[in-house]
Tab-separated table of C-alpha atoms and ligand atoms in Angstrom:
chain	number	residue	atom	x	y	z
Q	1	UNK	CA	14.197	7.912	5.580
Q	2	UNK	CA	17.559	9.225	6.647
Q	3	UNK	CA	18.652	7.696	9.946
Q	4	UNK	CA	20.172	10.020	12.732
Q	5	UNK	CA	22.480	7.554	14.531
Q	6	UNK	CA	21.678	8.963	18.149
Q	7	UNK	CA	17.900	7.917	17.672
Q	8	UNK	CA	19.298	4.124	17.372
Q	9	UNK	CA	19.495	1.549	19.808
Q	10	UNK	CA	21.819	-1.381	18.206
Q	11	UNK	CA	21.395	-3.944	20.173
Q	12	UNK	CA	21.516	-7.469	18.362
Q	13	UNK	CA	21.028	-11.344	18.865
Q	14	UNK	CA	23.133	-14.057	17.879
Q	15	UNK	CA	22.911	-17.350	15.522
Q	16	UNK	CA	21.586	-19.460	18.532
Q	17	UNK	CA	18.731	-16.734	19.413
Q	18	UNK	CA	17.701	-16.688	15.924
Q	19	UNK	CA	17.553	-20.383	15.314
Q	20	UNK	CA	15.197	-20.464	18.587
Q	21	UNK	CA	13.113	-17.380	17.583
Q	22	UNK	CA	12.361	-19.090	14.289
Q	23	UNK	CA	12.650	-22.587	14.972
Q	24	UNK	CA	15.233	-22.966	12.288
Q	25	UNK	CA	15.944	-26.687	10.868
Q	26	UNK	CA	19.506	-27.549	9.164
Q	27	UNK	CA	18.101	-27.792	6.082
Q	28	UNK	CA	16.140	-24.301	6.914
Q	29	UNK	CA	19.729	-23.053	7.301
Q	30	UNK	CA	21.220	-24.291	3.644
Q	31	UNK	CA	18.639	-22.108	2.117
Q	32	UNK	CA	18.947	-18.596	0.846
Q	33	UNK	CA	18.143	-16.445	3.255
Q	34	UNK	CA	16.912	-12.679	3.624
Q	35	UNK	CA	17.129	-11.197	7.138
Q	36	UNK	CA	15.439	-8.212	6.650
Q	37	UNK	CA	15.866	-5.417	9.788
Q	38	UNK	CA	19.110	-7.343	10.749
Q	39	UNK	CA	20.676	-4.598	12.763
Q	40	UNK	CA	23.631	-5.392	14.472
Q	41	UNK	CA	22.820	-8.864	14.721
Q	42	UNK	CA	25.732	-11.337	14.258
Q	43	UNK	CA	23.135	-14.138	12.518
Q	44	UNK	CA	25.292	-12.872	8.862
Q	45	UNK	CA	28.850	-13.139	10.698
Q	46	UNK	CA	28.114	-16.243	12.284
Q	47	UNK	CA	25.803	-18.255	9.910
Q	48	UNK	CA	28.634	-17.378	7.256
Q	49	UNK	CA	31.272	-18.710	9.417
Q	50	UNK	CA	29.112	-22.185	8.998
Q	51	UNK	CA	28.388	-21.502	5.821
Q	52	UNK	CA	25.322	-20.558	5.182
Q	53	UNK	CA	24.123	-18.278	2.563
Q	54	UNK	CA	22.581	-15.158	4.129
Q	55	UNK	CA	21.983	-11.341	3.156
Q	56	UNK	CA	21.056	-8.922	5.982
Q	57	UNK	CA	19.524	-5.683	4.909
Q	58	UNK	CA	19.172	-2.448	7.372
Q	59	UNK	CA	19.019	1.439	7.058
Q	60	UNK	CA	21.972	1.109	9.739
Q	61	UNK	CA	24.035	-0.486	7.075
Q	62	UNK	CA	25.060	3.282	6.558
Q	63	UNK	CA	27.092	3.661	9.218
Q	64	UNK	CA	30.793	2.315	9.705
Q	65	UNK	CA	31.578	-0.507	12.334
Q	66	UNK	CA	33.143	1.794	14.342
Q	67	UNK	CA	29.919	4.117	14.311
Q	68	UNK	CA	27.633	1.062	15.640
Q	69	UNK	CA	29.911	0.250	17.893
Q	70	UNK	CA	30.303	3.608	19.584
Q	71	UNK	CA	26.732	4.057	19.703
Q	72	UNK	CA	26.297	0.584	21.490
Q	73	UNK	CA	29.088	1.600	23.923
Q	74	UNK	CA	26.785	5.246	24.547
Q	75	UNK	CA	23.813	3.075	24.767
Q	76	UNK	CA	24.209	-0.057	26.667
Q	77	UNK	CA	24.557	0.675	30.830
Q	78	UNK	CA	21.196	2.972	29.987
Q	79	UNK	CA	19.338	-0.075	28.363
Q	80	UNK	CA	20.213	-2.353	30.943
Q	81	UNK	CA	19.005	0.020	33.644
Q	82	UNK	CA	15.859	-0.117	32.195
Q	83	UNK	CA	15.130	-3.833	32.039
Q	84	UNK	CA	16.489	-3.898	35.250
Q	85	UNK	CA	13.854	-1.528	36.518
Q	86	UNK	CA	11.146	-3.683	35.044
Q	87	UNK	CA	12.386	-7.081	36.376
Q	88	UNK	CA	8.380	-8.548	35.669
Q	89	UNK	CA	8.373	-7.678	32.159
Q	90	UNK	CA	11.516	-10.663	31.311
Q	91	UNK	CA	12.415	-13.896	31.072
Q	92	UNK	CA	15.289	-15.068	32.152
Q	93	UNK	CA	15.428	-18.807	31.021
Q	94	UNK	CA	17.967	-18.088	27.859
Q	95	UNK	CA	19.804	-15.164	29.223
Q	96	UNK	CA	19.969	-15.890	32.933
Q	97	UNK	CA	20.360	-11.958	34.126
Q	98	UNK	CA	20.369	-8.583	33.092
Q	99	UNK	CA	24.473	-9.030	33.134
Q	100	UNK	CA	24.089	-12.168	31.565
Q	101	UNK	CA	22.048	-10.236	28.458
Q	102	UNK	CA	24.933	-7.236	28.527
Q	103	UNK	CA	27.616	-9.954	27.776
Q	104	UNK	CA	25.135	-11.677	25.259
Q	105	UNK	CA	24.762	-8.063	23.395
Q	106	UNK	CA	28.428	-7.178	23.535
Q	107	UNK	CA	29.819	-10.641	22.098
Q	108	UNK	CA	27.105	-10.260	19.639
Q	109	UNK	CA	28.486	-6.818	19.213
Q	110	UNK	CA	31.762	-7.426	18.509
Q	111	UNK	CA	30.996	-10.208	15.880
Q	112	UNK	CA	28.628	-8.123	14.144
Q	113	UNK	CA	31.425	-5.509	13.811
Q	114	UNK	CA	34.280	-7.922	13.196
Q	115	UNK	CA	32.511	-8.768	10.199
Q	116	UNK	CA	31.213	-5.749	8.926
Q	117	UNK	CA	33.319	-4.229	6.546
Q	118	UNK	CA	34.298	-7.781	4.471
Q	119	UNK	CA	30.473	-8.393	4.637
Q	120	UNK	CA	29.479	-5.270	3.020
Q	121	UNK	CA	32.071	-5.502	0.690
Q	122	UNK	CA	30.797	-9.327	0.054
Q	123	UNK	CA	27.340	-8.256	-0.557
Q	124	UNK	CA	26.084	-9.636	2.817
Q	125	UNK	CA	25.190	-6.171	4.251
Q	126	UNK	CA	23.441	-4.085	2.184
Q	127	UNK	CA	21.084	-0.499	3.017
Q	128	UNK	CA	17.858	-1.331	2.672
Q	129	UNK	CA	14.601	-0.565	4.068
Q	130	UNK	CA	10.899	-1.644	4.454
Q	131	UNK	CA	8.464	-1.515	2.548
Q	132	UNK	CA	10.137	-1.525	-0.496
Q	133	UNK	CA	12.891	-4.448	-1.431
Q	134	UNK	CA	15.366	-4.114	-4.641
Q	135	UNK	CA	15.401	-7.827	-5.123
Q	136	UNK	CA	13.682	-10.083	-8.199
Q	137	UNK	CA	10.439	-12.054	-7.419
Q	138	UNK	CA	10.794	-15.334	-5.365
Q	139	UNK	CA	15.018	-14.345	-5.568
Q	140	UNK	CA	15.229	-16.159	-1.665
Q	141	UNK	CA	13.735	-19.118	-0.131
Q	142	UNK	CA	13.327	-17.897	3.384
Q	143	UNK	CA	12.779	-14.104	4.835
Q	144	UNK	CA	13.580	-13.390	8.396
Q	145	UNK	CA	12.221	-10.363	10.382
Q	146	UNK	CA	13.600	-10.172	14.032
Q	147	UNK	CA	12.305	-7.715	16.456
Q	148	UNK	CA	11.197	-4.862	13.673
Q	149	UNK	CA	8.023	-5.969	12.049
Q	150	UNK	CA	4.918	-6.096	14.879
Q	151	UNK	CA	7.005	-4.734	17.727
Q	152	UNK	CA	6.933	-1.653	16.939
Q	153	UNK	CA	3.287	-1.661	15.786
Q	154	UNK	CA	2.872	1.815	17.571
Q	155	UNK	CA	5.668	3.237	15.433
Q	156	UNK	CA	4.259	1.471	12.219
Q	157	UNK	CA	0.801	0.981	10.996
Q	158	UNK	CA	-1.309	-1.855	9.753
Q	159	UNK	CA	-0.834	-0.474	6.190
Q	160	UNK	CA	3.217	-0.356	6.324
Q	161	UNK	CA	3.007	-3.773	7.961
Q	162	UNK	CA	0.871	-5.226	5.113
Q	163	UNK	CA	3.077	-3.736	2.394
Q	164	UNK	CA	6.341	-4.936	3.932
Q	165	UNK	CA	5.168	-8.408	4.279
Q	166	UNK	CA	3.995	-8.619	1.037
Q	167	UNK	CA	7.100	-6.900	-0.180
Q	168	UNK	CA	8.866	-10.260	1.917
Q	169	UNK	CA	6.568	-12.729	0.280
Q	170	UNK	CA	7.234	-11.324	-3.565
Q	171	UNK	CA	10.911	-11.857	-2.792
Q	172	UNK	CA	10.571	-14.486	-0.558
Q	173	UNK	CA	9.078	-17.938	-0.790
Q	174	UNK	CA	8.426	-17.992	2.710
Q	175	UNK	CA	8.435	-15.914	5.344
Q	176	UNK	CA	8.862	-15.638	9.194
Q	177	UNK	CA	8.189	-12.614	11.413
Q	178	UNK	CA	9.312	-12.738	15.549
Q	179	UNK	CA	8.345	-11.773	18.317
Q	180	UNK	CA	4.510	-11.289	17.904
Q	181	UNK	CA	4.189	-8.464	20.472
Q	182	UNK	CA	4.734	-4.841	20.862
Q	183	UNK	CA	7.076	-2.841	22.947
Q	184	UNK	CA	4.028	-2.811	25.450
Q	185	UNK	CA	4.415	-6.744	25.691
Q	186	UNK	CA	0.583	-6.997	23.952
Q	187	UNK	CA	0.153	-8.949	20.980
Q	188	UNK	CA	0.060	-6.652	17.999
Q	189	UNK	CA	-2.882	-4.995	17.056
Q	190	UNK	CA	-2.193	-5.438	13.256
Q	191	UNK	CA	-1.908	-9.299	13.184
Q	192	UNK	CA	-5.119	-10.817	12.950
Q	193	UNK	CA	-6.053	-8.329	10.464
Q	194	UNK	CA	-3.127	-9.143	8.554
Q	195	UNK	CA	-3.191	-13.123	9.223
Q	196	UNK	CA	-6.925	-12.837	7.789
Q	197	UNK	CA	-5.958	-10.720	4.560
Q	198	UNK	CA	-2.808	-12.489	3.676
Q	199	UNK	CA	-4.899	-15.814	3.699
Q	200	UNK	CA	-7.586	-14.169	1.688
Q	201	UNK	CA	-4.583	-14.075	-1.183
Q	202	UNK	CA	-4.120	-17.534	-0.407
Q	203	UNK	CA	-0.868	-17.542	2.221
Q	204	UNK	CA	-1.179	-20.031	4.719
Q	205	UNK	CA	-0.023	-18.325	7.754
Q	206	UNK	CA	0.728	-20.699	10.642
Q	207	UNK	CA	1.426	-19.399	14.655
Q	208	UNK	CA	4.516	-21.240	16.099
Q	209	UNK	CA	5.366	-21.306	19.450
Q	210	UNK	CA	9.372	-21.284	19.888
Q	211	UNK	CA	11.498	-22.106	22.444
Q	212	UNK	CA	13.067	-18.535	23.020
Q	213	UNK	CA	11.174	-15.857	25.230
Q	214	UNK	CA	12.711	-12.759	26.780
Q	215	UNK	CA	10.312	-10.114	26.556
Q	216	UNK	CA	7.459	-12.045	28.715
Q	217	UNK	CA	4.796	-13.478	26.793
Q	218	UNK	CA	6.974	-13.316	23.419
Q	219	UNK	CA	7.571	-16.611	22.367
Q	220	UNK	CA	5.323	-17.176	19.171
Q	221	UNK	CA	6.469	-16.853	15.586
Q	222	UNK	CA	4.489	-16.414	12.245
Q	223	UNK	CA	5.296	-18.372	9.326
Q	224	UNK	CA	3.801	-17.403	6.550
Q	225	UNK	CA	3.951	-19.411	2.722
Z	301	LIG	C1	15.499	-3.999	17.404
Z	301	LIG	S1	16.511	-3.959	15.952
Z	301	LIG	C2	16.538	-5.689	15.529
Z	301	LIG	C3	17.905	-6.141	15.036
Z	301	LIG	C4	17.990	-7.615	14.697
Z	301	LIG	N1	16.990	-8.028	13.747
Z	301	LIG	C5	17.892	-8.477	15.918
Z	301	LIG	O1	16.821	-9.021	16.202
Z	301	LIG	O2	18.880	-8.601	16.641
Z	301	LIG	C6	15.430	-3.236	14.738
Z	301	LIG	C7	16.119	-2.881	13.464
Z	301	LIG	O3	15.146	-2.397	12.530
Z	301	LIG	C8	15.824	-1.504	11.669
Z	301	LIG	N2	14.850	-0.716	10.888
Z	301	LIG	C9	14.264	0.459	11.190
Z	301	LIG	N3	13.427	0.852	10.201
Z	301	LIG	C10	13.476	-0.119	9.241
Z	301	LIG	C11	12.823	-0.310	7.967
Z	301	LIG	N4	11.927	0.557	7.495
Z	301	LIG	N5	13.129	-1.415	7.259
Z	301	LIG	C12	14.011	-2.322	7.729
Z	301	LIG	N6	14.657	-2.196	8.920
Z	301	LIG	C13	14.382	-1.108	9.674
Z	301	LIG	C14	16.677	-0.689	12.635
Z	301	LIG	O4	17.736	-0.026	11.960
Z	301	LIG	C15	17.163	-1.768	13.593
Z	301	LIG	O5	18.432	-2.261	13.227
């Protein structure tokens, strides 16, 4: 798929959102990680600053900084207008306000962009896109997906979300997927059918609930090994 930039919204989370989202340990953190659907997140930037050994892979990854952060620029008062126009559908324990998440997504902005170009050229950003990953068999301990797989289960089918986790778990030896819902705040319509195949293989797939919530009702986390 080739992506058009002005169908993108890049709007990322930080190190401390992710380690809530997936209830990351410190000794989740010194493994090898693949955050699959990174985005503009600054989880790479940041987790390398501590470091931590982490490879983000996106279809974005195309574009230059300065292309992401343009398009954030466009983007941003629109996206905020939005949530604030649907003040039921959020929680504002971790972010505080709708002006509280704007300064969230533009610090997380700038990191992600401040460490762009060095990352790519490190090998910590690479294009790449779900289903299919280039990597060997069981080549990370720990695969991330944030805000991609099951949220946009109206985008996606059951069928592209079974092959991409599977995809995760050949190149993974464990894998986490958050937030559980769809754009529509419902719980996705593909997971129970996937929970129930993947443990037909023999995955043990395990609901968490996490200490992060922003779209309401989105606060659970599958781990699946
Ligand atoms: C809402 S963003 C999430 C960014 C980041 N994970 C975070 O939580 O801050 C969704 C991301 O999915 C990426 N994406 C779209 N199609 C994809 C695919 N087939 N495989 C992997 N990533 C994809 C988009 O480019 C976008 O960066």
């Amino acid at each position: 798929m080739v992506m058009q930039l002005e169908q993108v919204v890049p709007f990322g989370r930080s190190l401390d959102e992710y380690v809530k989202m997936f209830n990351l340990t410190d000794a989740d953190l010194q493994k090898s990680i693949l955050s699959v659907a990174d985005g503009p997140a600054s989880f790479n930037a940041e987790g390398t600053r501590q470091g931590y050994r982490i490879k983000s892979i996106d279809p974005l990854y195309i574009f230059t900084s300065a292309q992401i952060r343009d398009r954030f620029n466009q983007v941003v008062d629109n996206v905020i207008a939005q949530i604030e126009r649907t003040p039921d559908d959020w929680v504002w324990k971790y972010h505080k306000s709708p002006d509280g998440l704007r300064k969230n997504r533009e610090q997380v902005t700038q990191l992600f962009c401040a460490d762009f170009e060095l990352g790519k050229d490190e090998g910590r950003y690479e294009v790449g896109e779900l289903p299919k990953l280039k990597y060997q068999d069981g080549e990370f301990d720990l695969g991330l997906s944030s805000h991609f797989l099951f949220l946009y289960s109206d985008h996606f089918d059951e069928n592209f979300h079974l092959e991409s986790i599977r995809e995760m778990l050949r190149v993974c030896k464990e894998v986490r997927i958050f937030p559980l819902l769809t754009l529509m705040l419902q719980r996705s319509p593909h997971l129970q059918s996937i929970v129930e195949q993947l443990e037909k293989q023999g995955y043990r797939c395990e609901i968490h609930q996490v200490g992060y919530e922003l779209q309401r009702g989105g606060n659970e986390m599958l781990r699946i090994h």
